[in-house]
Amino acid sequence: MAVRSDSVDWALEDMARYPFLEKAKRYISEEAPSLEELLGDNLWGPVRRRGKARIIEALKEGRVTIKGMDDELESENELFSYPVARMLVSSIEDDFLIRRYSLGESERVVRELSRENDDAKLLDLAAELDIRARKREKYIAVHFTDYLEITEGLRSPEWKMVNQDLREGEIFLDKKRFIRLIKEKVFSSICEGLPTPVSKQILDHLEEDIKEIEEVLEETRTEITDLDLGKVEDEYFSPCIKNLLARQQEGENLSHEARFALTAFMKKVGLSKEEIISYFQESPDFDRELASYQIEHIIGEISGTEYSPPGCALMKTNGICSGADSLCDQEWMTHPLTYYSFKKRKAGEDEEGDREEYKEED
Ligand code: SF4
């Protein structure tokens, strides 16, 4: 069954690709089996397995891959697996899982939309997401207030209002950037819609799948938080940490939150007290005794508690996130330590690649 919306025909396969749309939800409510059947009947086992696979892939890979859909049955199974995935995520009720899953689904939408040749479909989809947009010349023009709202969390200069092609209240974007905008909106709407209320019936039926996802969730969380940071290389520090260091070295009197974030970060990446002090002593009004006392307190030599450096959310709340690059714009960027570890690893891989090339030339 296809759904017609204005001038666009939405086939079942399209709804499976964009299952968060109202038309897809309507299809599910009219055509899907009862909850009891969906969760308990062997006939719907593939749908339940696919629902779980969406989450596990999102956790492990940071994306969800669309499954091949050769016929109506496969398309329906793909579509019905989306509410199953939502039930599973809601049953676990974990913020990290919700963000990771929403990111995986929104990444999938980017890949699907990039292959979409029908601009009318793109615009219809945007309208469903409450984005006012229309085709103008070879661009897609987005109402500037919608643009501002969606790009609020994007900090790299390419998204700043001053760098946009603004004409008569609309921002002109090429298709690639428009899809990036849609991705943001899909991410936030999936995230905000979770968790949904979950009944005991759902919890009982999905018990085994929930356990399996919880295990993968803990593994993923551990991999991300127990970072092996190796040798300290400050060129890979995050923009916020570099900014705080520069301000400190110029002699600015940083707020308590800023000093705390800076010191706790430096300790966590493996610097000793003396090394941290050496960064601070470039400040013109450096007071070694005072600095030592403050550092000792934060790194736990006085209190016995080594504090963890704050994540991006708290850095933003404290007004000390200076995110200015595309890495900071990634949804999975939740901590300055993650930024540092990613940059270091990436640099190592590039270097490895150069060495391989060099070997081949030999
Ligand atoms: S987004 Fe996070 S890592 Fe990037 S500057 Fe802000 S606080 Fe630092």
CSV table of C-alpha atoms and ligand atoms in Angstrom, one decimal:
chain,number,residue,atom,x,y,z
A,1,MET,CA,0.0,0.0,0.0
A,2,ALA,CA,1.4,3.4,-1.0
A,3,VAL,CA,0.5,6.7,0.7
A,4,ARG,CA,0.0,9.8,-1.3
A,5,SER,CA,1.1,13.1,0.3
A,6,ASP,CA,0.6,16.3,-1.8
A,7,SER,CA,2.4,15.4,-5.0
A,8,VAL,CA,4.5,12.6,-3.6
A,9,ASP,CA,3.8,8.9,-3.6
A,10,TRP,CA,5.3,7.1,-0.6
A,11,ALA,CA,5.7,3.4,-1.2
A,12,LEU,CA,5.9,0.8,1.6
A,13,GLU,CA,9.6,0.6,1.0
A,14,ASP,CA,10.0,4.4,1.5
A,15,MET,CA,8.1,4.1,4.8
A,16,ALA,CA,10.5,1.4,5.9
A,17,ARG,CA,13.4,3.7,5.1
A,18,TYR,CA,11.8,6.6,7.0
A,19,PRO,CA,9.8,4.9,9.8
A,20,PHE,CA,9.7,7.9,12.0
A,21,LEU,CA,7.3,9.8,9.7
A,22,GLU,CA,3.7,10.2,10.5
A,23,LYS,CA,2.6,8.3,7.4
A,24,ALA,CA,4.8,5.3,8.4
A,25,LYS,CA,3.3,5.4,11.9
A,26,ARG,CA,-0.2,5.4,10.5
A,27,TYR,CA,0.7,2.4,8.3
A,28,ILE,CA,2.0,0.6,11.3
A,29,SER,CA,-1.0,1.3,13.4
A,30,GLU,CA,-3.3,0.1,10.6
A,31,GLU,CA,-1.4,-2.9,9.3
A,32,ALA,CA,0.9,-4.3,12.0
A,33,PRO,CA,-0.1,-7.4,14.0
A,34,SER,CA,-1.3,-7.0,17.6
A,35,LEU,CA,1.3,-6.4,20.3
A,36,GLU,CA,0.8,-9.9,21.6
A,37,GLU,CA,1.5,-11.4,18.2
A,38,LEU,CA,4.4,-9.1,17.4
A,39,LEU,CA,6.2,-9.9,20.6
A,40,GLY,CA,5.2,-13.6,21.1
A,41,ASP,CA,4.3,-15.2,17.7
A,42,ASN,CA,7.1,-17.2,16.0
A,43,LEU,CA,5.9,-15.8,12.7
A,44,TRP,CA,7.2,-12.4,13.8
A,45,GLY,CA,10.5,-13.6,15.1
A,46,PRO,CA,12.4,-12.0,12.2
A,47,VAL,CA,10.9,-8.6,13.0
A,48,ARG,CA,12.0,-8.9,16.7
A,49,ARG,CA,15.5,-10.0,15.7
A,50,ARG,CA,15.8,-7.1,13.3
A,51,GLY,CA,14.6,-4.7,15.9
A,52,LYS,CA,17.3,-5.9,18.2
A,53,ALA,CA,19.9,-5.9,15.4
A,54,ARG,CA,19.2,-2.2,14.8
A,55,ILE,CA,20.2,-1.3,18.3
A,56,ILE,CA,23.2,-3.6,18.5
A,57,GLU,CA,24.6,-2.2,15.3
A,58,ALA,CA,24.0,1.4,16.5
A,59,LEU,CA,25.9,0.6,19.7
A,60,LYS,CA,28.8,-1.2,18.0
A,61,GLU,CA,29.1,0.8,14.8
A,62,GLY,CA,27.4,4.1,15.5
A,63,ARG,CA,25.0,3.5,12.5
A,64,VAL,CA,22.1,1.3,11.4
A,65,THR,CA,22.3,-0.2,8.0
A,66,ILE,CA,19.1,-0.6,6.0
A,67,LYS,CA,18.3,-4.2,5.1
A,68,GLY,CA,17.7,-5.2,1.5
A,69,MET,CA,13.9,-5.2,0.7
A,70,ASP,CA,13.1,-7.5,-2.2
A,71,ASP,CA,9.3,-7.8,-1.6
A,72,GLU,CA,6.4,-6.4,0.4
A,73,LEU,CA,6.9,-8.9,3.2
A,74,GLU,CA,10.6,-7.8,3.7
A,75,SER,CA,9.6,-4.1,3.6
A,76,GLU,CA,6.9,-4.7,6.2
A,77,ASN,CA,9.3,-6.6,8.4
A,78,GLU,CA,11.8,-3.8,8.1
A,79,LEU,CA,9.1,-1.2,9.0
A,80,PHE,CA,7.7,-3.1,11.9
A,81,SER,CA,11.1,-3.7,13.4
A,82,TYR,CA,11.3,0.0,14.1
A,83,PRO,CA,8.7,0.1,16.9
A,84,VAL,CA,10.2,-3.1,18.3
A,85,ALA,CA,13.6,-1.3,18.5
A,86,ARG,CA,11.9,1.6,20.2
A,87,MET,CA,10.3,-0.7,22.8
A,88,LEU,CA,13.6,-2.3,23.4
A,89,VAL,CA,15.4,1.0,23.9
A,90,SER,CA,12.6,2.3,26.1
A,91,SER,CA,12.7,-0.8,28.3
A,92,ILE,CA,16.4,-0.1,29.1
A,93,GLU,CA,15.9,3.6,29.6
A,94,ASP,CA,19.5,4.7,29.4
A,95,ASP,CA,20.5,8.1,28.1
A,96,PHE,CA,23.7,6.9,26.4
A,97,LEU,CA,21.7,4.1,24.7
A,98,ILE,CA,19.0,6.6,23.5
A,99,ARG,CA,21.6,8.9,22.0
A,100,ARG,CA,23.6,6.2,20.4
A,101,TYR,CA,20.5,4.5,18.9
A,102,SER,CA,19.1,7.9,17.7
A,103,LEU,CA,22.5,8.7,16.1
A,104,GLY,CA,22.6,5.3,14.4
A,105,GLU,CA,19.1,5.8,12.9
A,106,SER,CA,19.9,9.4,11.8
A,107,GLU,CA,23.1,8.3,10.1
A,108,ARG,CA,21.1,5.8,8.2
A,109,VAL,CA,18.7,8.5,7.1
A,110,VAL,CA,21.6,10.5,5.7
A,111,ARG,CA,22.7,7.6,3.5
A,112,GLU,CA,19.1,7.0,2.3
A,113,LEU,CA,18.5,10.7,1.5
A,114,SER,CA,21.8,11.1,-0.3
A,115,ARG,CA,20.6,8.4,-2.8
A,116,GLU,CA,17.2,10.1,-3.2
A,117,ASN,CA,16.9,11.8,-6.6
A,118,ASP,CA,13.4,13.1,-6.0
A,119,ASP,CA,13.6,16.6,-4.4
A,120,ALA,CA,9.9,16.6,-3.9
A,121,LYS,CA,10.2,13.7,-1.6
A,122,LEU,CA,13.0,15.4,0.3
A,123,LEU,CA,10.9,18.5,0.8
A,124,ASP,CA,7.8,16.4,1.8
A,125,LEU,CA,9.9,14.6,4.4
A,126,ALA,CA,11.3,18.0,5.7
A,127,ALA,CA,7.7,19.3,6.0
A,128,GLU,CA,6.8,16.4,8.1
A,129,LEU,CA,9.7,17.2,10.4
A,130,ASP,CA,8.4,20.8,10.6
A,131,ILE,CA,11.2,22.3,8.5
A,132,ARG,CA,9.9,25.0,6.3
A,133,ALA,CA,11.8,24.6,3.0
A,134,ARG,CA,11.3,25.0,-0.7
A,135,LYS,CA,13.2,24.6,-3.9
A,136,ARG,CA,14.7,27.9,-5.2
A,137,GLU,CA,17.0,27.9,-8.2
A,138,LYS,CA,19.3,25.0,-7.7
A,139,TYR,CA,19.2,25.3,-3.9
A,140,ILE,CA,16.9,24.4,-1.1
A,141,ALA,CA,15.8,27.5,0.9
A,142,VAL,CA,15.1,27.0,4.6
A,143,HIS,CA,13.3,29.5,6.7
A,144,PHE,CA,16.0,31.2,8.8
A,145,THR,CA,14.2,30.6,12.2
A,146,ASP,CA,14.0,26.9,11.4
A,147,TYR,CA,17.7,26.9,10.4
A,148,LEU,CA,18.7,28.7,13.6
A,149,GLU,CA,16.7,26.2,15.8
A,150,ILE,CA,18.2,23.1,14.1
A,151,THR,CA,21.8,24.3,14.0
A,152,GLU,CA,21.8,25.5,17.6
A,153,GLY,CA,24.1,22.6,18.6
A,154,LEU,CA,26.4,22.8,15.6
A,155,ARG,CA,29.4,24.9,16.4
A,156,SER,CA,31.7,24.7,13.4
A,157,PRO,CA,32.0,28.0,11.5
A,158,GLU,CA,30.4,26.6,8.3
A,159,TRP,CA,27.0,26.6,10.2
A,160,LYS,CA,27.3,30.1,11.7
A,161,MET,CA,24.6,32.5,10.5
A,162,VAL,CA,27.2,35.1,9.3
A,163,ASN,CA,28.5,32.5,6.9
A,164,GLN,CA,25.2,31.7,5.3
A,165,ASP,CA,23.7,32.6,2.0
A,166,LEU,CA,20.7,34.5,3.5
A,167,ARG,CA,18.1,36.0,1.1
A,168,GLU,CA,14.7,37.4,2.1
A,169,GLY,CA,14.5,35.4,5.4
A,170,GLU,CA,15.7,32.1,3.9
A,171,ILE,CA,19.0,30.3,4.0
A,172,PHE,CA,20.0,28.8,0.7
A,173,LEU,CA,21.6,25.4,1.0
A,174,ASP,CA,22.9,22.7,-1.3
A,175,LYS,CA,21.4,19.3,-1.1
A,176,LYS,CA,24.3,17.8,1.0
A,177,ARG,CA,23.9,20.5,3.7
A,178,PHE,CA,20.2,20.3,3.6
A,179,ILE,CA,20.4,16.6,4.3
A,180,ARG,CA,22.8,17.3,7.2
A,181,LEU,CA,20.1,19.6,8.6
A,182,ILE,CA,17.5,16.9,8.3
A,183,LYS,CA,19.8,14.5,10.1
A,184,GLU,CA,20.0,16.9,13.0
A,185,LYS,CA,16.2,17.1,13.1
A,186,VAL,CA,15.8,13.3,12.9
A,187,PHE,CA,18.3,12.8,15.6
A,188,SER,CA,16.6,15.2,18.0
A,189,SER,CA,13.1,14.0,17.3
A,190,ILE,CA,14.0,10.3,17.8
A,191,CYS,CA,16.0,11.2,21.0
A,192,GLU,CA,13.2,13.4,22.4
A,193,GLY,CA,10.6,10.7,21.7
A,194,LEU,CA,12.4,8.1,23.9
A,195,PRO,CA,11.8,6.4,26.2
A,196,THR,CA,8.2,5.6,25.7
A,197,PRO,CA,6.1,4.0,28.5
A,198,VAL,CA,6.7,0.2,28.6
A,199,SER,CA,4.2,-2.3,30.0
A,200,LYS,CA,5.0,-5.4,31.9
A,201,GLN,CA,3.8,-7.5,28.9
A,202,ILE,CA,6.6,-5.9,26.8
A,203,LEU,CA,9.2,-6.4,29.5
A,204,ASP,CA,8.3,-10.0,29.9
A,205,HIS,CA,8.3,-10.8,26.2
A,206,LEU,CA,11.6,-9.0,25.4
A,207,GLU,CA,13.5,-10.1,28.5
A,208,GLU,CA,16.2,-12.1,26.7
A,209,ASP,CA,16.7,-9.4,24.1
A,210,ILE,CA,16.9,-6.7,26.7
A,211,LYS,CA,19.7,-8.7,28.6
A,212,GLU,CA,21.7,-9.1,25.4
A,213,ILE,CA,21.4,-5.4,24.5
A,214,GLU,CA,22.4,-4.4,28.1
A,215,GLU,CA,25.6,-6.5,27.8
A,216,VAL,CA,26.5,-4.8,24.5
A,217,LEU,CA,25.6,-1.5,26.0
A,218,GLU,CA,28.0,-2.0,28.9
A,219,GLU,CA,30.8,-3.2,26.6
A,220,THR,CA,30.4,-0.1,24.4
A,221,ARG,CA,30.3,2.2,27.3
A,222,THR,CA,33.4,0.7,28.8
A,223,GLU,CA,35.3,1.0,25.5
A,224,ILE,CA,34.4,4.6,25.3
A,225,THR,CA,35.2,5.6,28.9
A,226,ASP,CA,38.2,3.4,29.6
A,227,LEU,CA,40.3,5.1,27.0
A,228,ASP,CA,43.9,4.1,26.6
A,229,LEU,CA,45.3,7.5,26.1
A,230,GLY,CA,49.0,6.7,25.9
A,231,LYS,CA,51.7,9.4,25.6
A,232,VAL,CA,50.4,12.9,26.1
A,233,GLU,CA,50.3,15.0,22.9
A,234,ASP,CA,48.7,18.4,23.5
A,235,GLU,CA,48.2,19.2,19.8
A,236,TYR,CA,45.3,16.8,20.0
A,237,PHE,CA,43.6,18.5,23.0
A,238,SER,CA,40.0,19.6,22.3
A,239,PRO,CA,39.2,23.2,21.4
A,240,CYS,CA,37.8,23.9,24.9
A,241,ILE,CA,41.0,22.7,26.6
A,242,LYS,CA,43.3,24.5,24.2
A,243,ASN,CA,41.3,27.7,24.7
A,244,LEU,CA,41.4,27.4,28.5
A,245,LEU,CA,45.1,26.7,28.4
A,246,ALA,CA,45.7,29.8,26.2
A,247,ARG,CA,43.7,32.0,28.4
A,248,GLN,CA,45.5,30.7,31.5
A,249,GLN,CA,48.9,31.3,29.9
A,250,GLU,CA,47.9,34.8,28.9
A,251,GLY,CA,47.3,35.5,32.6
A,252,GLU,CA,43.5,35.5,32.7
A,253,ASN,CA,42.0,34.7,36.0
A,254,LEU,CA,39.9,31.6,35.1
A,255,SER,CA,36.7,30.7,36.9
A,256,HIS,CA,36.8,27.9,39.3
A,257,GLU,CA,34.9,25.6,36.9
A,258,ALA,CA,37.4,26.4,34.1
A,259,ARG,CA,40.5,25.7,36.3
A,260,PHE,CA,38.8,22.5,37.6
A,261,ALA,CA,38.0,21.3,34.0
A,262,LEU,CA,41.5,22.0,32.8
A,263,THR,CA,43.4,20.4,35.7
A,264,ALA,CA,41.2,17.3,35.9
A,265,PHE,CA,41.5,16.8,32.1
A,266,MET,CA,45.3,17.1,32.3
A,267,LYS,CA,45.6,14.7,35.1
A,268,LYS,CA,43.3,12.2,33.3
A,269,VAL,CA,45.4,12.3,30.1
A,270,GLY,CA,48.4,11.2,32.2
A,271,LEU,CA,50.3,14.4,33.2
A,272,SER,CA,51.9,14.5,36.7
A,273,LYS,CA,51.4,17.4,39.1
A,274,GLU,CA,54.8,18.9,38.1
A,275,GLU,CA,53.9,18.7,34.4
A,276,ILE,CA,50.5,20.3,35.0
A,277,ILE,CA,52.3,23.1,36.9
A,278,SER,CA,54.7,23.6,34.0
A,279,TYR,CA,51.8,24.3,31.7
A,280,PHE,CA,50.5,26.9,34.2
A,281,GLN,CA,53.8,28.6,35.0
A,282,GLU,CA,53.8,30.4,31.6
A,283,SER,CA,51.1,32.6,33.0
A,284,PRO,CA,52.6,36.1,33.8
A,285,ASP,CA,51.2,36.2,37.4
A,286,PHE,CA,52.0,32.6,38.1
A,287,ASP,CA,52.0,31.8,41.9
A,288,ARG,CA,53.5,28.4,42.3
A,289,GLU,CA,52.3,27.8,45.9
A,290,LEU,CA,48.7,28.7,45.1
A,291,ALA,CA,48.7,26.7,41.8
A,292,SER,CA,50.2,23.7,43.6
A,293,TYR,CA,47.6,23.8,46.3
A,294,GLN,CA,44.7,24.1,43.8
A,295,ILE,CA,46.1,21.3,41.6
A,296,GLU,CA,46.7,19.0,44.5
A,297,HIS,CA,43.2,19.5,45.6
A,298,ILE,CA,41.7,18.7,42.2
A,299,ILE,CA,43.9,15.7,41.5
A,300,GLY,CA,43.1,14.2,44.9
A,301,GLU,CA,46.4,14.6,46.8
A,302,ILE,CA,44.6,16.6,49.5
A,303,SER,CA,41.1,15.3,49.5
A,304,GLY,CA,42.0,11.7,48.5
A,305,THR,CA,39.4,11.9,45.7
A,306,GLU,CA,40.6,12.2,42.2
A,307,TYR,CA,37.8,14.1,40.3
A,308,SER,CA,36.8,13.3,36.8
A,309,PRO,CA,36.9,16.0,34.2
A,310,PRO,CA,33.5,17.3,33.1
A,311,GLY,CA,31.9,16.2,29.9
A,312,CYS,CA,30.7,18.4,27.1
A,313,ALA,CA,27.2,18.9,28.5
A,314,LEU,CA,28.6,20.4,31.7
A,315,MET,CA,31.3,22.3,29.9
A,316,LYS,CA,28.5,23.9,27.9
A,317,THR,CA,26.4,24.7,31.0
A,318,ASN,CA,29.5,26.3,32.5
A,319,GLY,CA,30.1,28.4,29.4
A,320,ILE,CA,33.5,26.9,28.7
A,321,CYS,CA,32.8,24.8,25.6
A,322,SER,CA,34.4,26.6,22.8
A,323,GLY,CA,33.6,24.0,20.2
A,324,ALA,CA,34.6,25.3,16.8
A,325,ASP,CA,35.2,22.3,14.6
A,326,SER,CA,33.2,19.6,12.9
A,327,LEU,CA,34.4,16.9,15.4
A,328,CYS,CA,32.7,18.8,18.2
A,329,ASP,CA,29.5,18.8,16.1
A,330,GLN,CA,29.3,15.0,16.1
A,331,GLU,CA,26.5,13.7,18.3
A,332,TRP,CA,28.8,11.1,19.9
A,333,MET,CA,31.1,13.9,21.0
A,334,THR,CA,30.2,14.0,24.7
A,335,HIS,CA,33.6,14.5,26.4
A,336,PRO,CA,36.8,16.4,25.8
A,337,LEU,CA,38.6,13.1,26.5
A,338,THR,CA,36.8,11.4,23.7
A,339,TYR,CA,37.8,14.2,21.4
A,340,TYR,CA,41.4,13.8,22.4
A,341,SER,CA,41.4,10.1,22.1
A,342,PHE,CA,39.7,10.2,18.7
A,343,LYS,CA,42.2,12.7,17.3
A,344,LYS,CA,45.2,10.8,18.6
A,345,ARG,CA,43.9,7.5,17.2
A,346,LYS,CA,43.2,9.1,13.8
A,347,ALA,CA,46.6,10.7,13.7
A,348,GLY,CA,48.2,7.3,14.5
A,349,GLU,CA,46.2,5.6,11.7
A,350,ASP,CA,47.2,8.3,9.2
A,351,GLU,CA,50.8,7.9,10.2
A,352,GLU,CA,50.5,4.1,9.8
A,353,GLY,CA,49.1,4.6,6.3
A,354,ASP,CA,52.0,6.9,5.4
A,355,ARG,CA,54.5,4.2,6.6
A,356,GLU,CA,52.7,1.6,4.6
A,357,GLU,CA,52.8,3.8,1.5
A,358,TYR,CA,56.5,4.5,2.1
A,359,LYS,CA,57.2,0.7,2.4
A,360,GLU,CA,55.4,0.1,-0.9
A,361,GLU,CA,57.5,2.7,-2.6
A,362,ASP,CA,60.7,1.1,-1.3
B,1,SF4,S1,32.1,20.1,22.3
B,1,SF4,FE1,33.1,19.1,24.0
B,1,SF4,S2,35.2,18.7,23.3
B,1,SF4,FE2,34.3,20.2,21.8
B,1,SF4,S3,34.9,22.1,22.7
B,1,SF4,FE3,32.9,21.7,23.5
B,1,SF4,S4,33.3,20.7,25.5
B,1,SF4,FE4,35.2,20.7,24.3
